[in-house]
mmCIF file of C-alpha atoms and ligand atoms in Angstrom:
data_model
loop_
_atom_site.group_PDB
_atom_site.id
_atom_site.type_symbol
_atom_site.label_atom_id
_atom_site.label_comp_id
_atom_site.label_asym_id
_atom_site.label_seq_id
_atom_site.Cartn_x
_atom_site.Cartn_y
_atom_site.Cartn_z
ATOM 1 C CA UNK A 12 -5.125 -7.506 14.231
ATOM 2 C CA UNK A 13 -2.492 -6.745 11.564
ATOM 3 C CA UNK A 14 0.481 -4.451 12.218
ATOM 4 C CA UNK A 15 -1.109 -1.647 10.220
ATOM 5 C CA UNK A 16 -4.473 -2.011 11.963
ATOM 6 C CA UNK A 17 -2.780 -1.851 15.384
ATOM 7 C CA UNK A 18 -0.797 1.200 14.266
ATOM 8 C CA UNK A 19 -4.006 2.964 13.127
ATOM 9 C CA UNK A 20 -5.799 2.183 16.406
ATOM 10 C CA UNK A 21 -2.788 3.504 18.366
ATOM 11 C CA UNK A 22 -2.870 6.737 16.333
ATOM 12 C CA UNK A 23 -6.615 7.119 16.966
ATOM 13 C CA UNK A 24 -6.200 6.471 20.698
ATOM 14 C CA UNK A 25 -3.410 9.054 20.905
ATOM 15 C CA UNK A 26 -4.743 11.819 18.641
ATOM 16 C CA UNK A 27 -8.463 11.136 18.118
ATOM 17 C CA UNK A 28 -10.275 10.045 14.961
ATOM 18 C CA UNK A 29 -8.251 10.199 11.714
ATOM 19 C CA UNK A 30 -9.217 12.163 8.640
ATOM 20 C CA UNK A 31 -9.807 9.932 5.622
ATOM 21 C CA UNK A 32 -6.628 11.480 4.181
ATOM 22 C CA UNK A 33 -4.508 10.312 7.137
ATOM 23 C CA UNK A 34 -6.076 6.855 6.906
ATOM 24 C CA UNK A 35 -5.495 6.620 3.131
ATOM 25 C CA UNK A 36 -1.897 7.796 3.418
ATOM 26 C CA UNK A 37 -1.065 5.070 5.976
ATOM 27 C CA UNK A 38 -3.022 2.340 4.173
ATOM 28 C CA UNK A 39 -1.453 3.068 0.785
ATOM 29 C CA UNK A 40 2.078 4.190 1.564
ATOM 30 C CA UNK A 41 3.109 3.212 5.123
ATOM 31 C CA UNK A 42 6.723 2.063 4.553
ATOM 32 C CA UNK A 43 6.253 -1.335 6.250
ATOM 33 C CA UNK A 44 2.610 -2.218 5.649
ATOM 34 C CA UNK A 45 1.240 0.144 2.976
ATOM 35 C CA UNK A 46 -0.635 -1.307 0.017
ATOM 36 C CA UNK A 47 1.612 0.203 -2.672
ATOM 37 C CA UNK A 48 4.747 -0.042 -0.524
ATOM 38 C CA UNK A 49 4.502 -3.823 -0.326
ATOM 39 C CA UNK A 50 3.153 -5.114 -3.651
ATOM 40 C CA UNK A 51 2.445 -4.775 -7.363
ATOM 41 C CA UNK A 52 -1.351 -4.417 -7.364
ATOM 42 C CA UNK A 53 -1.916 -4.395 -11.123
ATOM 43 C CA UNK A 54 -3.130 -6.997 -13.572
ATOM 44 C CA UNK A 55 -5.311 -10.087 -13.570
ATOM 45 C CA UNK A 56 -3.681 -11.525 -10.436
ATOM 46 C CA UNK A 57 -3.844 -8.177 -8.630
ATOM 47 C CA UNK A 58 -6.672 -5.895 -7.585
ATOM 48 C CA UNK A 59 -7.287 -3.708 -10.644
ATOM 49 C CA UNK A 60 -6.332 -3.271 -14.309
ATOM 50 C CA UNK A 61 -5.531 0.068 -15.965
ATOM 51 C CA UNK A 62 -5.813 1.311 -19.554
ATOM 52 C CA UNK A 63 -2.133 0.785 -20.503
ATOM 53 C CA UNK A 64 -2.371 -2.805 -19.217
ATOM 54 C CA UNK A 65 -5.400 -3.386 -21.463
ATOM 55 C CA UNK A 66 -3.795 -2.420 -24.792
ATOM 56 C CA UNK A 67 -0.580 -0.960 -26.199
ATOM 57 C CA UNK A 68 -2.766 1.426 -28.255
ATOM 58 C CA UNK A 69 -3.411 3.601 -25.195
ATOM 59 C CA UNK A 70 0.262 4.416 -24.592
ATOM 60 C CA UNK A 71 1.088 4.722 -28.282
ATOM 61 C CA UNK A 72 -1.566 7.394 -28.810
ATOM 62 C CA UNK A 73 -0.560 9.258 -25.631
ATOM 63 C CA UNK A 74 3.063 9.134 -26.794
ATOM 64 C CA UNK A 75 2.231 10.604 -30.184
ATOM 65 C CA UNK A 76 0.048 13.308 -28.577
ATOM 66 C CA UNK A 77 2.882 14.332 -26.231
ATOM 67 C CA UNK A 78 5.423 14.272 -29.065
ATOM 68 C CA UNK A 79 3.125 16.426 -31.234
ATOM 69 C CA UNK A 80 2.740 18.927 -28.369
ATOM 70 C CA UNK A 81 6.545 18.989 -28.042
ATOM 71 C CA UNK A 82 6.962 19.665 -31.784
ATOM 72 C CA UNK A 83 4.217 22.338 -31.715
ATOM 73 C CA UNK A 84 6.262 24.183 -29.069
ATOM 74 C CA UNK A 85 9.369 24.102 -31.239
ATOM 75 C CA UNK A 86 10.934 20.920 -29.861
ATOM 76 C CA UNK A 87 12.573 22.423 -26.750
ATOM 77 C CA UNK A 88 15.871 20.686 -25.920
ATOM 78 C CA UNK A 89 16.418 19.359 -23.317
ATOM 79 C CA UNK A 90 12.979 18.704 -21.820
ATOM 80 C CA UNK A 91 11.614 16.518 -19.031
ATOM 81 C CA UNK A 92 9.383 13.621 -20.102
ATOM 82 C CA UNK A 93 7.691 12.786 -16.822
ATOM 83 C CA UNK A 94 5.162 10.279 -15.594
ATOM 84 C CA UNK A 95 3.428 10.346 -12.214
ATOM 85 C CA UNK A 96 2.711 6.918 -10.693
ATOM 86 C CA UNK A 97 3.965 4.846 -13.658
ATOM 87 C CA UNK A 98 2.707 1.504 -12.260
ATOM 88 C CA UNK A 99 4.497 -1.298 -14.094
ATOM 89 C CA UNK A 100 6.094 1.084 -16.615
ATOM 90 C CA UNK A 101 3.881 -0.216 -19.427
ATOM 91 C CA UNK A 102 2.481 3.198 -20.394
ATOM 92 C CA UNK A 103 5.924 4.805 -20.566
ATOM 93 C CA UNK A 104 7.364 1.884 -22.562
ATOM 94 C CA UNK A 105 4.540 2.294 -25.117
ATOM 95 C CA UNK A 106 4.991 6.109 -25.173
ATOM 96 C CA UNK A 107 8.732 5.751 -25.831
ATOM 97 C CA UNK A 108 8.261 3.165 -28.581
ATOM 98 C CA UNK A 109 5.713 5.347 -30.416
ATOM 99 C CA UNK A 110 7.730 8.555 -29.948
ATOM 100 C CA UNK A 111 10.821 6.967 -31.493
ATOM 101 C CA UNK A 112 9.266 7.883 -34.855
ATOM 102 C CA UNK A 113 9.588 11.588 -33.967
ATOM 103 C CA UNK A 114 13.067 12.921 -34.898
ATOM 104 C CA UNK A 115 15.002 14.374 -31.968
ATOM 105 C CA UNK A 116 12.473 13.449 -29.274
ATOM 106 C CA UNK A 117 14.487 10.693 -27.603
ATOM 107 C CA UNK A 118 17.749 12.641 -27.805
ATOM 108 C CA UNK A 119 16.175 15.727 -26.181
ATOM 109 C CA UNK A 120 14.265 14.031 -23.367
ATOM 110 C CA UNK A 121 15.248 13.494 -19.753
ATOM 111 C CA UNK A 122 13.100 10.590 -18.551
ATOM 112 C CA UNK A 123 11.645 11.318 -15.081
ATOM 113 C CA UNK A 124 9.426 8.981 -13.056
ATOM 114 C CA UNK A 125 7.650 10.048 -9.862
ATOM 115 C CA UNK A 126 6.915 6.879 -7.908
ATOM 116 C CA UNK A 127 6.441 6.149 -4.206
ATOM 117 C CA UNK A 128 6.459 2.336 -4.341
ATOM 118 C CA UNK A 129 9.736 0.393 -4.356
ATOM 119 C CA UNK A 130 8.224 -2.793 -5.868
ATOM 120 C CA UNK A 131 6.763 -0.687 -8.692
ATOM 121 C CA UNK A 132 10.050 1.235 -9.184
ATOM 122 C CA UNK A 133 11.666 -2.164 -9.713
ATOM 123 C CA UNK A 134 8.992 -3.159 -12.252
ATOM 124 C CA UNK A 135 9.432 0.169 -14.058
ATOM 125 C CA UNK A 136 13.215 -0.277 -14.273
ATOM 126 C CA UNK A 137 12.597 -3.701 -15.808
ATOM 127 C CA UNK A 138 10.048 -2.403 -18.356
ATOM 128 C CA UNK A 139 12.266 0.547 -19.324
ATOM 129 C CA UNK A 140 15.573 -1.287 -19.719
ATOM 130 C CA UNK A 141 17.842 0.519 -22.156
ATOM 131 C CA UNK A 142 16.471 3.928 -21.179
ATOM 132 C CA UNK A 143 18.179 6.293 -18.784
ATOM 133 C CA UNK A 144 15.427 7.042 -16.237
ATOM 134 C CA UNK A 145 15.615 8.974 -12.971
ATOM 135 C CA UNK A 146 13.144 8.352 -10.138
ATOM 136 C CA UNK A 147 11.755 11.106 -7.921
ATOM 137 C CA UNK A 148 9.724 11.090 -4.701
ATOM 138 C CA UNK A 149 7.994 14.409 -5.420
ATOM 139 C CA UNK A 150 6.845 16.432 -8.415
ATOM 140 C CA UNK A 151 8.557 19.477 -6.901
ATOM 141 C CA UNK A 152 11.933 17.720 -7.367
ATOM 142 C CA UNK A 153 11.580 17.351 -11.174
ATOM 143 C CA UNK A 154 14.365 19.131 -13.112
ATOM 144 C CA UNK A 155 13.638 22.755 -14.033
ATOM 145 C CA UNK A 156 12.977 22.098 -17.753
ATOM 146 C CA UNK A 157 10.048 22.297 -20.183
ATOM 147 C CA UNK A 158 7.736 19.612 -18.823
ATOM 148 C CA UNK A 159 5.801 17.078 -20.900
ATOM 149 C CA UNK A 160 3.945 14.899 -18.412
ATOM 150 C CA UNK A 161 1.378 12.130 -18.189
ATOM 151 C CA UNK A 162 -0.526 10.872 -15.156
ATOM 152 C CA UNK A 163 -2.929 7.952 -15.637
ATOM 153 C CA UNK A 164 -4.857 6.784 -12.564
ATOM 154 C CA UNK A 165 -2.448 8.708 -10.308
ATOM 155 C CA UNK A 166 -4.585 11.482 -8.822
ATOM 156 C CA UNK A 167 -7.315 9.015 -7.717
ATOM 157 C CA UNK A 168 -4.800 7.398 -5.355
ATOM 158 C CA UNK A 169 -4.019 10.619 -3.456
ATOM 159 C CA UNK A 170 -5.519 11.121 0.016
ATOM 160 C CA UNK A 171 -8.879 12.915 0.201
ATOM 161 C CA UNK A 172 -10.928 14.459 3.003
ATOM 162 C CA UNK A 173 -14.719 14.403 3.123
ATOM 163 C CA UNK A 174 -16.948 17.186 4.433
ATOM 164 C CA UNK A 175 -20.713 17.260 4.943
ATOM 165 C CA UNK A 176 -22.456 20.617 4.681
ATOM 166 C CA UNK A 177 -24.148 21.798 7.901
ATOM 167 C CA UNK A 178 -25.469 25.357 7.733
ATOM 168 C CA UNK A 179 -22.590 27.617 6.774
ATOM 169 C CA UNK A 180 -20.085 25.133 8.211
ATOM 170 C CA UNK A 181 -18.872 21.646 7.424
ATOM 171 C CA UNK A 182 -18.670 18.428 9.473
ATOM 172 C CA UNK A 183 -15.639 16.315 8.566
ATOM 173 C CA UNK A 184 -16.035 12.558 8.157
ATOM 174 C CA UNK A 185 -13.373 10.865 10.278
ATOM 175 C CA UNK A 186 -12.399 7.335 11.251
ATOM 176 C CA UNK A 187 -12.472 6.225 14.876
ATOM 177 C CA UNK A 188 -12.094 2.898 16.678
ATOM 178 C CA UNK A 189 -14.211 1.127 19.342
ATOM 179 C CA UNK A 190 -12.796 -0.695 22.400
ATOM 180 C CA UNK A 191 -12.158 -3.825 20.315
ATOM 181 C CA UNK A 192 -10.317 -1.834 17.650
ATOM 182 C CA UNK A 193 -13.110 -2.036 15.063
ATOM 183 C CA UNK A 194 -12.863 0.991 12.743
ATOM 184 C CA UNK A 195 -15.947 3.118 11.992
ATOM 185 C CA UNK A 196 -16.817 6.450 10.416
ATOM 186 C CA UNK A 197 -17.932 9.397 12.521
ATOM 187 C CA UNK A 198 -18.444 13.144 12.113
ATOM 188 C CA UNK A 199 -16.774 16.143 13.729
ATOM 189 C CA UNK A 200 -18.802 19.154 14.849
ATOM 190 C CA UNK A 201 -19.484 21.705 12.137
ATOM 191 C CA UNK A 202 -16.667 24.208 11.621
ATOM 192 C CA UNK A 203 -16.137 26.899 8.996
ATOM 193 C CA UNK A 204 -13.848 25.778 6.144
ATOM 194 C CA UNK A 205 -12.538 28.841 4.283
ATOM 195 C CA UNK A 206 -11.104 26.561 1.550
ATOM 196 C CA UNK A 207 -14.667 25.424 0.778
ATOM 197 C CA UNK A 208 -16.172 28.921 0.463
ATOM 198 C CA UNK A 209 -16.680 28.365 -3.285
ATOM 199 C CA UNK A 210 -18.904 25.349 -2.561
ATOM 200 C CA UNK A 211 -21.437 27.186 -0.358
ATOM 201 C CA UNK A 212 -23.378 28.380 -3.419
ATOM 202 C CA UNK A 213 -23.835 24.959 -5.072
ATOM 203 C CA UNK A 214 -24.386 22.672 -2.064
ATOM 204 C CA UNK A 215 -27.199 22.141 0.444
ATOM 205 C CA UNK A 216 -27.360 20.833 4.011
ATOM 206 C CA UNK A 217 -26.296 17.182 4.066
ATOM 207 C CA UNK A 218 -24.343 17.286 0.783
ATOM 208 C CA UNK A 219 -20.929 15.576 0.907
ATOM 209 C CA UNK A 220 -17.918 16.929 -0.952
ATOM 210 C CA UNK A 221 -14.345 15.734 -1.186
ATOM 211 C CA UNK A 222 -11.089 17.664 -1.242
ATOM 212 C CA UNK A 223 -7.615 16.445 -2.223
ATOM 213 C CA UNK A 224 -4.953 18.797 -0.877
ATOM 214 C CA UNK A 225 -1.961 16.773 -2.203
ATOM 215 C CA UNK A 226 -3.587 16.654 -5.657
ATOM 216 C CA UNK A 227 -4.104 20.408 -5.868
ATOM 217 C CA UNK A 228 -0.557 21.022 -4.596
ATOM 218 C CA UNK A 229 0.844 18.775 -7.346
ATOM 219 C CA UNK A 230 -1.337 20.438 -10.003
ATOM 220 C CA UNK A 231 -0.088 23.844 -8.811
ATOM 221 C CA UNK A 232 3.548 22.747 -9.152
ATOM 222 C CA UNK A 233 2.982 21.317 -12.643
ATOM 223 C CA UNK A 234 0.990 24.349 -13.788
ATOM 224 C CA UNK A 235 3.628 26.806 -12.576
ATOM 225 C CA UNK A 236 6.389 24.848 -14.344
ATOM 226 C CA UNK A 237 4.471 24.573 -17.619
ATOM 227 C CA UNK A 238 3.544 28.265 -17.568
ATOM 228 C CA UNK A 239 7.165 29.280 -16.898
ATOM 229 C CA UNK A 240 9.083 26.769 -19.031
ATOM 230 C CA UNK A 241 6.574 25.375 -21.548
ATOM 231 C CA UNK A 242 5.273 21.837 -21.903
ATOM 232 C CA UNK A 243 1.974 20.013 -21.474
ATOM 233 C CA UNK A 244 0.394 17.661 -18.944
ATOM 234 C CA UNK A 245 -2.162 14.968 -19.771
ATOM 235 C CA UNK A 246 -4.157 13.928 -16.718
ATOM 236 C CA UNK A 247 -6.376 10.876 -17.185
ATOM 237 C CA UNK A 248 -8.581 9.506 -14.443
ATOM 238 C CA UNK A 249 -12.089 8.728 -13.277
ATOM 239 C CA UNK A 250 -13.985 11.630 -11.826
ATOM 240 C CA UNK A 251 -16.032 14.679 -12.662
ATOM 241 C CA UNK A 252 -15.507 18.374 -13.207
ATOM 242 C CA UNK A 253 -16.823 19.098 -9.701
ATOM 243 C CA UNK A 254 -16.983 16.654 -6.774
ATOM 244 C CA UNK A 255 -20.322 15.885 -5.142
ATOM 245 C CA UNK A 256 -21.066 12.779 -3.075
ATOM 246 C CA UNK A 257 -19.069 9.982 -1.464
ATOM 247 C CA UNK A 258 -16.666 8.328 -3.940
ATOM 248 C CA UNK A 259 -14.200 6.852 -1.406
ATOM 249 C CA UNK A 260 -13.819 3.223 -2.462
ATOM 250 C CA UNK A 261 -11.755 0.086 -1.959
ATOM 251 C CA UNK A 262 -10.951 -2.518 -4.605
ATOM 252 C CA UNK A 263 -9.628 -5.976 -3.802
ATOM 253 C CA UNK A 264 -9.360 -8.789 -6.370
ATOM 254 C CA UNK A 265 -11.223 -6.659 -8.967
ATOM 255 C CA UNK A 266 -14.260 -6.303 -6.637
ATOM 256 C CA UNK A 267 -15.488 -3.502 -4.401
ATOM 257 C CA UNK A 268 -14.633 -3.947 -0.728
ATOM 258 C CA UNK A 269 -15.316 -2.143 2.561
ATOM 259 C CA UNK A 270 -12.584 0.554 2.789
ATOM 260 C CA UNK A 271 -12.311 0.109 6.580
ATOM 261 C CA UNK A 272 -11.916 -3.670 6.463
ATOM 262 C CA UNK A 273 -8.421 -5.238 6.520
ATOM 263 C CA UNK A 274 -6.572 -1.905 6.115
ATOM 264 C CA UNK A 275 -3.545 -2.007 3.806
ATOM 265 C CA UNK A 276 -4.795 -4.956 1.749
ATOM 266 C CA UNK A 277 -7.026 -3.109 -0.752
ATOM 267 C CA UNK A 278 -6.539 -0.279 -3.203
ATOM 268 C CA UNK A 279 -8.176 2.891 -1.834
ATOM 269 C CA UNK A 280 -9.203 5.627 -4.256
ATOM 270 C CA UNK A 281 -11.634 8.475 -4.815
ATOM 271 C CA UNK A 282 -12.940 10.191 -7.919
ATOM 272 C CA UNK A 283 -10.885 13.132 -9.107
ATOM 273 C CA UNK A 284 -12.300 16.652 -8.756
ATOM 274 C CA UNK A 285 -10.880 18.034 -12.013
ATOM 275 C CA UNK A 286 -12.014 21.605 -11.366
ATOM 276 C CA UNK A 287 -9.768 21.892 -8.314
ATOM 277 C CA UNK A 288 -6.774 20.606 -10.332
ATOM 278 C CA UNK A 289 -7.469 23.010 -13.225
ATOM 279 C CA UNK A 290 -7.885 25.984 -10.868
ATOM 280 C CA UNK A 291 -4.710 25.160 -8.949
ATOM 281 C CA UNK A 292 -2.716 24.863 -12.187
ATOM 282 C CA UNK A 293 -3.212 28.535 -13.148
ATOM 283 C CA UNK A 294 -1.423 30.422 -14.689
ATOM 284 C CA UNK A 295 -1.183 27.392 -17.005
ATOM 285 C CA UNK A 296 -4.263 27.084 -19.226
ATOM 286 C CA UNK A 297 -6.442 23.975 -19.124
ATOM 287 C CA UNK A 298 -8.513 22.261 -21.779
ATOM 288 C CA UNK A 299 -12.099 21.122 -21.592
ATOM 289 C CA UNK A 300 -12.592 17.923 -19.579
ATOM 290 C CA UNK A 301 -13.061 15.275 -22.278
ATOM 291 C CA UNK A 302 -14.285 11.661 -22.057
ATOM 292 C CA UNK A 303 -11.459 9.154 -22.624
ATOM 293 C CA UNK A 304 -13.390 7.468 -25.453
ATOM 294 C CA UNK A 305 -13.774 10.750 -27.345
ATOM 295 C CA UNK A 306 -10.115 11.654 -26.770
ATOM 296 C CA UNK A 307 -8.846 8.302 -28.051
ATOM 297 C CA UNK A 308 -11.157 8.408 -31.081
ATOM 298 C CA UNK A 309 -9.863 11.865 -31.977
ATOM 299 C CA UNK A 310 -6.293 10.579 -31.739
ATOM 300 C CA UNK A 311 -7.159 7.831 -34.227
ATOM 301 C CA UNK A 312 -7.560 4.719 -32.060
ATOM 302 C CA UNK A 313 -9.909 3.059 -34.550
ATOM 303 C CA UNK A 314 -7.426 3.403 -37.431
ATOM 304 C CA UNK A 315 -4.652 2.076 -35.194
ATOM 305 C CA UNK A 316 -6.891 -0.782 -34.008
ATOM 306 C CA UNK A 317 -7.644 -1.782 -37.600
ATOM 307 C CA UNK A 318 -3.945 -1.740 -38.532
ATOM 308 C CA UNK A 319 -3.121 -4.012 -35.572
ATOM 309 C CA UNK A 320 -6.142 -6.243 -36.275
ATOM 310 C CA UNK A 321 -4.860 -6.995 -39.779
ATOM 311 C CA UNK A 322 -1.982 -8.956 -38.204
ATOM 312 C CA UNK A 323 -4.161 -10.904 -35.737
ATOM 313 C CA UNK A 324 -6.570 -13.825 -35.872
ATOM 314 C CA UNK A 325 -8.516 -16.149 -33.564
ATOM 315 C CA UNK A 326 -8.388 -15.459 -29.830
ATOM 316 C CA UNK A 327 -5.770 -12.729 -30.196
ATOM 317 C CA UNK A 328 -8.080 -10.836 -32.550
ATOM 318 C CA UNK A 329 -11.056 -11.270 -30.194
ATOM 319 C CA UNK A 330 -8.972 -9.954 -27.288
ATOM 320 C CA UNK A 331 -7.806 -6.985 -29.362
ATOM 321 C CA UNK A 332 -11.367 -6.058 -30.379
ATOM 322 C CA UNK A 333 -12.496 -6.381 -26.742
ATOM 323 C CA UNK A 334 -9.604 -4.153 -25.595
ATOM 324 C CA UNK A 335 -10.562 -1.442 -28.106
ATOM 325 C CA UNK A 336 -14.135 -1.536 -26.829
ATOM 326 C CA UNK A 337 -13.044 -1.515 -23.191
ATOM 327 C CA UNK A 338 -10.932 1.621 -23.632
ATOM 328 C CA UNK A 339 -13.497 3.609 -25.619
ATOM 329 C CA UNK A 340 -17.075 2.379 -25.127
ATOM 330 C CA UNK A 341 -19.355 4.544 -22.935
ATOM 331 C CA UNK A 342 -20.434 1.449 -20.953
ATOM 332 C CA UNK A 343 -16.811 0.594 -20.176
ATOM 333 C CA UNK A 344 -13.972 3.112 -19.581
ATOM 334 C CA UNK A 345 -14.969 5.529 -22.364
ATOM 335 C CA UNK A 346 -17.106 7.914 -20.308
ATOM 336 C CA UNK A 347 -16.204 7.257 -16.669
ATOM 337 C CA UNK A 348 -12.558 8.089 -17.449
ATOM 338 C CA UNK A 349 -11.810 11.634 -18.515
ATOM 339 C CA UNK A 350 -8.839 13.579 -19.820
ATOM 340 C CA UNK A 351 -7.737 17.141 -19.181
ATOM 341 C CA UNK A 352 -4.568 18.832 -20.382
ATOM 342 C CA UNK A 353 -2.583 21.703 -18.915
ATOM 343 C CA UNK A 354 -0.583 23.826 -21.356
ATOM 344 C CA UNK A 355 0.941 27.323 -21.602
ATOM 345 C CA UNK A 356 -1.734 29.972 -22.160
ATOM 346 C CA UNK A 357 -0.033 31.115 -25.386
ATOM 347 C CA UNK A 358 -0.002 27.662 -27.064
ATOM 348 C CA UNK A 359 -2.679 25.466 -28.612
ATOM 349 C CA UNK A 360 -3.987 22.536 -26.535
ATOM 350 C CA UNK A 361 -2.383 19.122 -27.171
ATOM 351 C CA UNK A 362 -3.975 16.976 -29.928
ATOM 352 C CA UNK A 363 -7.378 15.476 -29.161
ATOM 353 C CA UNK A 364 -8.390 18.208 -26.724
ATOM 354 C CA UNK A 365 -9.901 21.665 -27.044
ATOM 355 C CA UNK A 366 -10.274 24.802 -24.981
HETATM 356 N N1 LIG B 417 -0.259 4.809 -14.057
HETATM 357 C C1 LIG B 417 -0.211 3.368 -13.874
HETATM 358 C C2 LIG B 417 -0.459 2.937 -12.419
HETATM 359 C C3 LIG B 417 -1.671 3.488 -11.724
HETATM 360 S S1 LIG B 417 -1.739 2.918 -10.023
HETATM 361 C C4 LIG B 417 -1.153 2.696 -14.832
HETATM 362 O O1 LIG B 417 -1.937 3.392 -15.471
HETATM 363 O O2 LIG B 417 -1.108 1.474 -14.950
HETATM 364 C C5 LIG B 417 -1.165 4.335 -9.112
HETATM 365 C C6 LIG B 417 0.322 4.577 -9.210
HETATM 366 O O3 LIG B 417 0.642 5.752 -8.440
HETATM 367 C C7 LIG B 417 1.204 3.480 -8.656
HETATM 368 O O4 LIG B 417 2.382 3.431 -9.434
HETATM 369 C C8 LIG B 417 1.484 3.980 -7.238
HETATM 370 O O5 LIG B 417 2.584 3.373 -6.630
HETATM 371 C C9 LIG B 417 1.660 5.441 -7.487
HETATM 372 N N2 LIG B 417 1.458 6.345 -6.338
HETATM 373 C C10 LIG B 417 0.389 6.369 -5.521
HETATM 374 N N3 LIG B 417 0.499 7.376 -4.630
HETATM 375 C C11 LIG B 417 1.663 8.011 -4.913
HETATM 376 C C12 LIG B 417 2.342 9.146 -4.362
HETATM 377 N N4 LIG B 417 1.825 9.812 -3.324
HETATM 378 N N5 LIG B 417 3.518 9.513 -4.909
HETATM 379 C C13 LIG B 417 4.043 8.837 -5.962
HETATM 380 N N6 LIG B 417 3.450 7.763 -6.519
HETATM 381 C C14 LIG B 417 2.280 7.346 -6.004
#
């Protein structure tokens, strides 16, 4: 049994079965054994690949969209350019390179990175050499400035809880251990859940829904800041407007794995419930939830792809064409991934998105 597995069994023996949120938090971020705390999980040699790692076009277009939103709000100076969960720093490096074309943007920005993983903070520092970045543990600690923010595949990594409808109450799915320490799912008795009152009307007995308390708390902090100080947030992730069904999943070596097997060695995620983020972000306004492929097309990815293709040939050109397809095609990331923006109620939505 690994150190993390023994720690989880000890917690279960002391306090009873763990919520999925408690399990996820330990598996992902335990300081000694957590998945993100101990490794760089991205890329071909890792467990999963993200849009900025597929092509520079993704970050360039996001950078220009954020810079346009900044200009549309009069170019507030100074402002916080923030990223949540910046991974290897690739997205921010591409954003900064593209935004260099926008006069005043670099001089006005304070570069802020919210990152829990030390190995990834190190990778980000490497990717962003020459820029003056500050790292934060929490969104609440960001400087009190107009906030232009991006979060790609961040909210899916935050701990969720699962509840199964039973009459007017809810049974929570929890994780227990048998005498040999094998982990297994179980259910609590049904209890009322006032926070789920809005889901009584659209669910039936046996339906499973997921909640993400840390995600809604972060959305509330961002929304309050943007409403008070100005700015815009682009949130990109897999998920739906409203959660229904079990989406808790583990990825190891680019393949699905059992989330209870070998804790701490796989990426654990769940689909994002965008409605709960948008609601929590009020009084900031939110845009329509938009498929990533549509968003990138509206920002001009095909024109950009053609410009880059003109300089490529052979295998490099094939890889570039495949990357364009992977980011935008409905059978790849184009529809599963979605984008929503938060913005002040008295401003237009950022480019590529509508109310
Ligand atoms: N945005 C990057 C990486 C996505 S992976 C990309 O698109 O490539 C998820 C990122 O969120 C990692 O950087 C991970 O370390 C970070 N992360 C996960 N949970 C976090 C938390 N609670 N607080 C801060 N960062 C977190």
